[in-house]
Amino acid sequence: MILTGPRQFVRYRLFAAGLIGFCVANGPALPSLNAQDYPPDMARGKAVYEHHCQNCHGPTGRGDGSGAVSLKVPPANFQRFQSFLKSDEELLRTIEHGVVFSPMHAWRGQLTDGEMQDVVAYIRWLSEQTR
Ligand code: HEC
């Protein structure tokens, strides 16, 4: 008993350290768990964005795409604080259902749930590049 005591203590400390490490490593991912069930695929998000969104929202997400000039309603500028403050859920809903009386139409049916989540992650990444 006396001999196994310290060894058990070491094992406990290792376990505790592992537990803390696990929590720290997983901490930052927790807030987005509701909107994202799995890690976003940035490469796919980028491909979706370049194919479907860049023409209006622009290469850096400022809403200055080549197709934007002819629009009455300007495309959202993702770099603006107004967009930045919105939750992933809100952005996702806008992409899914579109905006009424706006060139931003619903993408449900054209993009899969996964593609929409990936493109949100890509928009987030774009908006962080200038900060
Ligand atoms: C035809 C041009 C056009 C295309 C293509 C387009 N959008 Fe938009 N988008 C807009 C416009 C215009 C708005 C602003 C709507 C408003 O505020 O009335 C907007 C708004 C948004 C918003 C809301 C931002 C906010 O701050 O609320 C998101 C998110 C968004 N677009 C994502 C996308 C994604 C993702 C794609 C590609 C799958 C895409 N858009 C394709 C024109 C476009």
mmCIF file of C-alpha atoms and ligand atoms in Angstrom:
data_model
loop_
_atom_site.group_PDB
_atom_site.id
_atom_site.type_symbol
_atom_site.label_atom_id
_atom_site.label_comp_id
_atom_site.label_asym_id
_atom_site.label_seq_id
_atom_site.Cartn_x
_atom_site.Cartn_y
_atom_site.Cartn_z
ATOM 1 C CA MET A 1 0.000 0.000 0.000
ATOM 2 C CA ILE A 2 2.719 2.423 0.965
ATOM 3 C CA LEU A 3 4.607 1.638 -2.244
ATOM 4 C CA THR A 4 1.653 2.056 -4.586
ATOM 5 C CA GLY A 5 0.568 5.347 -3.000
ATOM 6 C CA PRO A 6 2.907 7.761 -4.780
ATOM 7 C CA ARG A 7 2.577 5.865 -8.035
ATOM 8 C CA GLN A 8 -1.172 6.252 -7.925
ATOM 9 C CA PHE A 9 -0.727 9.923 -7.197
ATOM 10 C CA VAL A 10 1.486 10.315 -10.280
ATOM 11 C CA ARG A 11 -1.105 8.521 -12.334
ATOM 12 C CA TYR A 12 -3.800 10.843 -10.955
ATOM 13 C CA ARG A 13 -1.736 13.888 -11.826
ATOM 14 C CA LEU A 14 -1.211 12.618 -15.349
ATOM 15 C CA PHE A 15 -4.936 12.075 -15.672
ATOM 16 C CA ALA A 16 -5.696 15.566 -14.360
ATOM 17 C CA ALA A 17 -3.165 17.125 -16.722
ATOM 18 C CA GLY A 18 -4.684 15.204 -19.594
ATOM 19 C CA LEU A 19 -8.162 16.338 -18.644
ATOM 20 C CA ILE A 20 -7.114 19.984 -18.475
ATOM 21 C CA GLY A 21 -5.304 19.658 -21.797
ATOM 22 C CA PHE A 22 -8.399 18.147 -23.356
ATOM 23 C CA CYS A 23 -10.577 21.011 -22.119
ATOM 24 C CA VAL A 24 -8.166 23.698 -23.312
ATOM 25 C CA ALA A 25 -7.832 22.073 -26.735
ATOM 26 C CA ASN A 26 -11.591 21.763 -27.137
ATOM 27 C CA GLY A 27 -12.578 25.026 -25.478
ATOM 28 C CA PRO A 28 -12.474 27.393 -28.483
ATOM 29 C CA ALA A 29 -14.526 25.005 -30.601
ATOM 30 C CA LEU A 30 -17.439 24.913 -28.173
ATOM 31 C CA PRO A 31 -19.328 28.152 -29.001
ATOM 32 C CA SER A 32 -19.841 27.109 -32.635
ATOM 33 C CA LEU A 33 -21.059 23.619 -31.843
ATOM 34 C CA ASN A 34 -24.688 24.533 -32.448
ATOM 35 C CA ALA A 35 -24.119 25.793 -35.946
ATOM 36 C CA GLN A 36 -21.446 23.313 -36.879
ATOM 37 C CA ASP A 37 -21.599 19.633 -36.115
ATOM 38 C CA TYR A 38 -18.204 18.882 -37.626
ATOM 39 C CA PRO A 39 -15.081 20.908 -38.498
ATOM 40 C CA PRO A 40 -15.710 23.162 -41.512
ATOM 41 C CA ASP A 41 -14.047 22.280 -44.779
ATOM 42 C CA MET A 42 -12.417 25.601 -45.723
ATOM 43 C CA ALA A 43 -11.306 24.405 -49.150
ATOM 44 C CA ARG A 44 -14.873 23.502 -50.017
ATOM 45 C CA GLY A 45 -16.169 26.765 -48.499
ATOM 46 C CA LYS A 46 -13.723 28.709 -50.679
ATOM 47 C CA ALA A 47 -14.755 26.787 -53.796
ATOM 48 C CA VAL A 48 -18.456 27.399 -53.094
ATOM 49 C CA TYR A 49 -17.791 31.087 -52.426
ATOM 50 C CA GLU A 50 -15.760 31.608 -55.599
ATOM 51 C CA HIS A 51 -18.321 29.799 -57.677
ATOM 52 C CA HIS A 52 -21.573 31.256 -56.287
ATOM 53 C CA CYS A 53 -20.931 34.325 -54.124
ATOM 54 C CA GLN A 54 -17.800 36.175 -55.216
ATOM 55 C CA ASN A 55 -19.488 37.837 -58.191
ATOM 56 C CA CYS A 56 -21.616 39.922 -55.819
ATOM 57 C CA HIS A 57 -19.790 39.831 -52.484
ATOM 58 C CA GLY A 58 -16.324 40.335 -53.983
ATOM 59 C CA PRO A 59 -13.065 38.394 -53.627
ATOM 60 C CA THR A 60 -12.440 39.694 -50.098
ATOM 61 C CA GLY A 61 -16.094 39.839 -49.026
ATOM 62 C CA ARG A 62 -16.436 43.633 -49.165
ATOM 63 C CA GLY A 63 -19.491 43.487 -51.369
ATOM 64 C CA ASP A 64 -17.507 44.825 -54.329
ATOM 65 C CA GLY A 65 -17.804 41.955 -56.790
ATOM 66 C CA SER A 66 -17.973 42.723 -60.504
ATOM 67 C CA GLY A 67 -21.701 41.954 -60.588
ATOM 68 C CA ALA A 68 -22.441 44.320 -57.690
ATOM 69 C CA VAL A 69 -22.487 47.557 -59.740
ATOM 70 C CA SER A 70 -25.732 46.665 -61.481
ATOM 71 C CA LEU A 71 -27.560 45.827 -58.245
ATOM 72 C CA LYS A 72 -29.993 48.239 -56.600
ATOM 73 C CA VAL A 73 -29.414 46.661 -53.203
ATOM 74 C CA PRO A 74 -25.682 46.480 -52.515
ATOM 75 C CA PRO A 75 -24.351 43.082 -51.446
ATOM 76 C CA ALA A 76 -23.435 42.745 -47.788
ATOM 77 C CA ASN A 77 -19.898 43.738 -46.861
ATOM 78 C CA PHE A 78 -18.727 40.935 -44.581
ATOM 79 C CA GLN A 79 -15.872 43.102 -43.278
ATOM 80 C CA ARG A 80 -18.323 45.543 -41.724
ATOM 81 C CA PHE A 81 -18.946 45.261 -38.004
ATOM 82 C CA GLN A 82 -22.651 44.815 -38.642
ATOM 83 C CA SER A 83 -22.020 41.506 -40.389
ATOM 84 C CA PHE A 84 -19.137 40.578 -38.127
ATOM 85 C CA LEU A 85 -21.382 40.759 -35.059
ATOM 86 C CA LYS A 86 -23.951 38.364 -36.479
ATOM 87 C CA SER A 87 -23.851 34.790 -35.312
ATOM 88 C CA ASP A 88 -23.076 31.875 -37.601
ATOM 89 C CA GLU A 89 -26.719 30.869 -37.210
ATOM 90 C CA GLU A 90 -27.935 34.235 -38.516
ATOM 91 C CA LEU A 91 -25.626 34.162 -41.525
ATOM 92 C CA LEU A 92 -26.596 30.570 -42.183
ATOM 93 C CA ARG A 93 -30.291 31.458 -42.094
ATOM 94 C CA THR A 94 -29.763 34.326 -44.564
ATOM 95 C CA ILE A 95 -27.906 32.018 -46.942
ATOM 96 C CA GLU A 96 -30.518 29.317 -46.558
ATOM 97 C CA HIS A 97 -33.616 31.494 -46.987
ATOM 98 C CA GLY A 98 -32.298 34.621 -48.707
ATOM 99 C CA VAL A 99 -33.393 38.218 -48.091
ATOM 100 C CA VAL A 100 -36.834 39.459 -49.236
ATOM 101 C CA PHE A 101 -36.822 42.036 -52.077
ATOM 102 C CA SER A 102 -33.112 41.596 -52.521
ATOM 103 C CA PRO A 103 -30.827 39.959 -55.091
ATOM 104 C CA MET A 104 -29.699 37.709 -52.250
ATOM 105 C CA HIS A 105 -31.898 34.717 -52.982
ATOM 106 C CA ALA A 106 -32.277 31.501 -51.000
ATOM 107 C CA TRP A 107 -29.608 28.877 -51.553
ATOM 108 C CA ARG A 108 -31.537 26.016 -50.009
ATOM 109 C CA GLY A 109 -31.809 23.406 -52.752
ATOM 110 C CA GLN A 110 -28.721 24.606 -54.573
ATOM 111 C CA LEU A 111 -26.255 24.079 -51.746
ATOM 112 C CA THR A 112 -26.174 21.258 -49.225
ATOM 113 C CA ASP A 113 -26.252 21.976 -45.463
ATOM 114 C CA GLY A 114 -22.544 21.157 -45.325
ATOM 115 C CA GLU A 115 -21.698 23.516 -48.190
ATOM 116 C CA MET A 116 -23.619 26.355 -46.507
ATOM 117 C CA GLN A 117 -21.776 25.759 -43.223
ATOM 118 C CA ASP A 118 -18.442 25.652 -45.016
ATOM 119 C CA VAL A 119 -19.146 28.893 -46.845
ATOM 120 C CA VAL A 120 -20.048 30.594 -43.530
ATOM 121 C CA ALA A 121 -16.681 29.458 -42.159
ATOM 122 C CA TYR A 122 -15.000 30.900 -45.250
ATOM 123 C CA ILE A 123 -16.861 34.225 -44.908
ATOM 124 C CA ARG A 124 -15.721 34.376 -41.267
ATOM 125 C CA TRP A 125 -12.158 33.708 -42.340
ATOM 126 C CA LEU A 126 -12.370 36.440 -44.999
ATOM 127 C CA SER A 127 -13.709 38.993 -42.529
ATOM 128 C CA GLU A 128 -10.892 38.242 -40.091
ATOM 129 C CA GLN A 129 -8.154 38.877 -42.673
ATOM 130 C CA THR A 130 -8.320 42.677 -42.368
ATOM 131 C CA ARG A 131 -8.570 42.812 -38.586
HETATM 132 C C1 HEC B 1 -26.773 38.440 -56.928
HETATM 133 C C2 HEC B 1 -25.846 38.893 -55.941
HETATM 134 C C3 HEC B 1 -25.547 38.000 -54.748
HETATM 135 C C4 HEC B 1 -25.062 36.719 -54.747
HETATM 136 C C5 HEC B 1 -24.703 35.853 -55.942
HETATM 137 C C6 HEC B 1 -24.912 36.343 -53.362
HETATM 138 N N1 HEC B 1 -25.321 37.353 -52.540
HETATM 139 FE FE1 HEC B 1 -25.295 37.339 -50.521
HETATM 140 N N2 HEC B 1 -26.159 39.189 -50.482
HETATM 141 C C7 HEC B 1 -26.452 39.938 -51.608
HETATM 142 C C8 HEC B 1 -27.118 41.158 -51.187
HETATM 143 C C9 HEC B 1 -27.600 42.259 -52.114
HETATM 144 C C10 HEC B 1 -27.169 41.124 -49.772
HETATM 145 C C11 HEC B 1 -27.748 42.188 -48.842
HETATM 146 C C12 HEC B 1 -29.204 41.934 -48.669
HETATM 147 C C13 HEC B 1 -29.873 43.037 -47.913
HETATM 148 O O1 HEC B 1 -29.296 43.515 -46.922
HETATM 149 O O2 HEC B 1 -30.969 43.397 -48.316
HETATM 150 C C14 HEC B 1 -26.561 39.864 -49.360
HETATM 151 C C15 HEC B 1 -26.448 39.444 -48.043
HETATM 152 C C16 HEC B 1 -25.806 38.294 -47.656
HETATM 153 C C17 HEC B 1 -25.633 37.869 -46.297
HETATM 154 C C18 HEC B 1 -26.130 38.593 -45.059
HETATM 155 C C19 HEC B 1 -25.005 39.337 -44.419
HETATM 156 C C20 HEC B 1 -25.457 40.073 -43.197
HETATM 157 O O3 HEC B 1 -24.646 40.811 -42.637
HETATM 158 O O4 HEC B 1 -26.613 39.934 -42.806
HETATM 159 C C21 HEC B 1 -24.937 36.698 -46.320
HETATM 160 C C22 HEC B 1 -24.476 35.875 -45.130
HETATM 161 C C23 HEC B 1 -24.702 36.384 -47.699
HETATM 162 N N3 HEC B 1 -25.242 37.366 -48.499
HETATM 163 C C24 HEC B 1 -24.037 35.259 -48.132
HETATM 164 C C25 HEC B 1 -23.951 34.864 -49.437
HETATM 165 C C26 HEC B 1 -23.398 33.602 -49.861
HETATM 166 C C27 HEC B 1 -22.783 32.566 -48.946
HETATM 167 C C28 HEC B 1 -23.516 33.557 -51.210
HETATM 168 C C29 HEC B 1 -23.110 32.424 -52.128
HETATM 169 C C30 HEC B 1 -23.617 31.111 -51.825
HETATM 170 C C31 HEC B 1 -24.143 34.792 -51.637
HETATM 171 N N4 HEC B 1 -24.394 35.557 -50.527
HETATM 172 C C32 HEC B 1 -24.427 35.123 -52.942
HETATM 173 C C33 HEC B 1 -26.203 39.600 -52.917
HETATM 174 C C34 HEC B 1 -25.716 38.388 -53.353
#
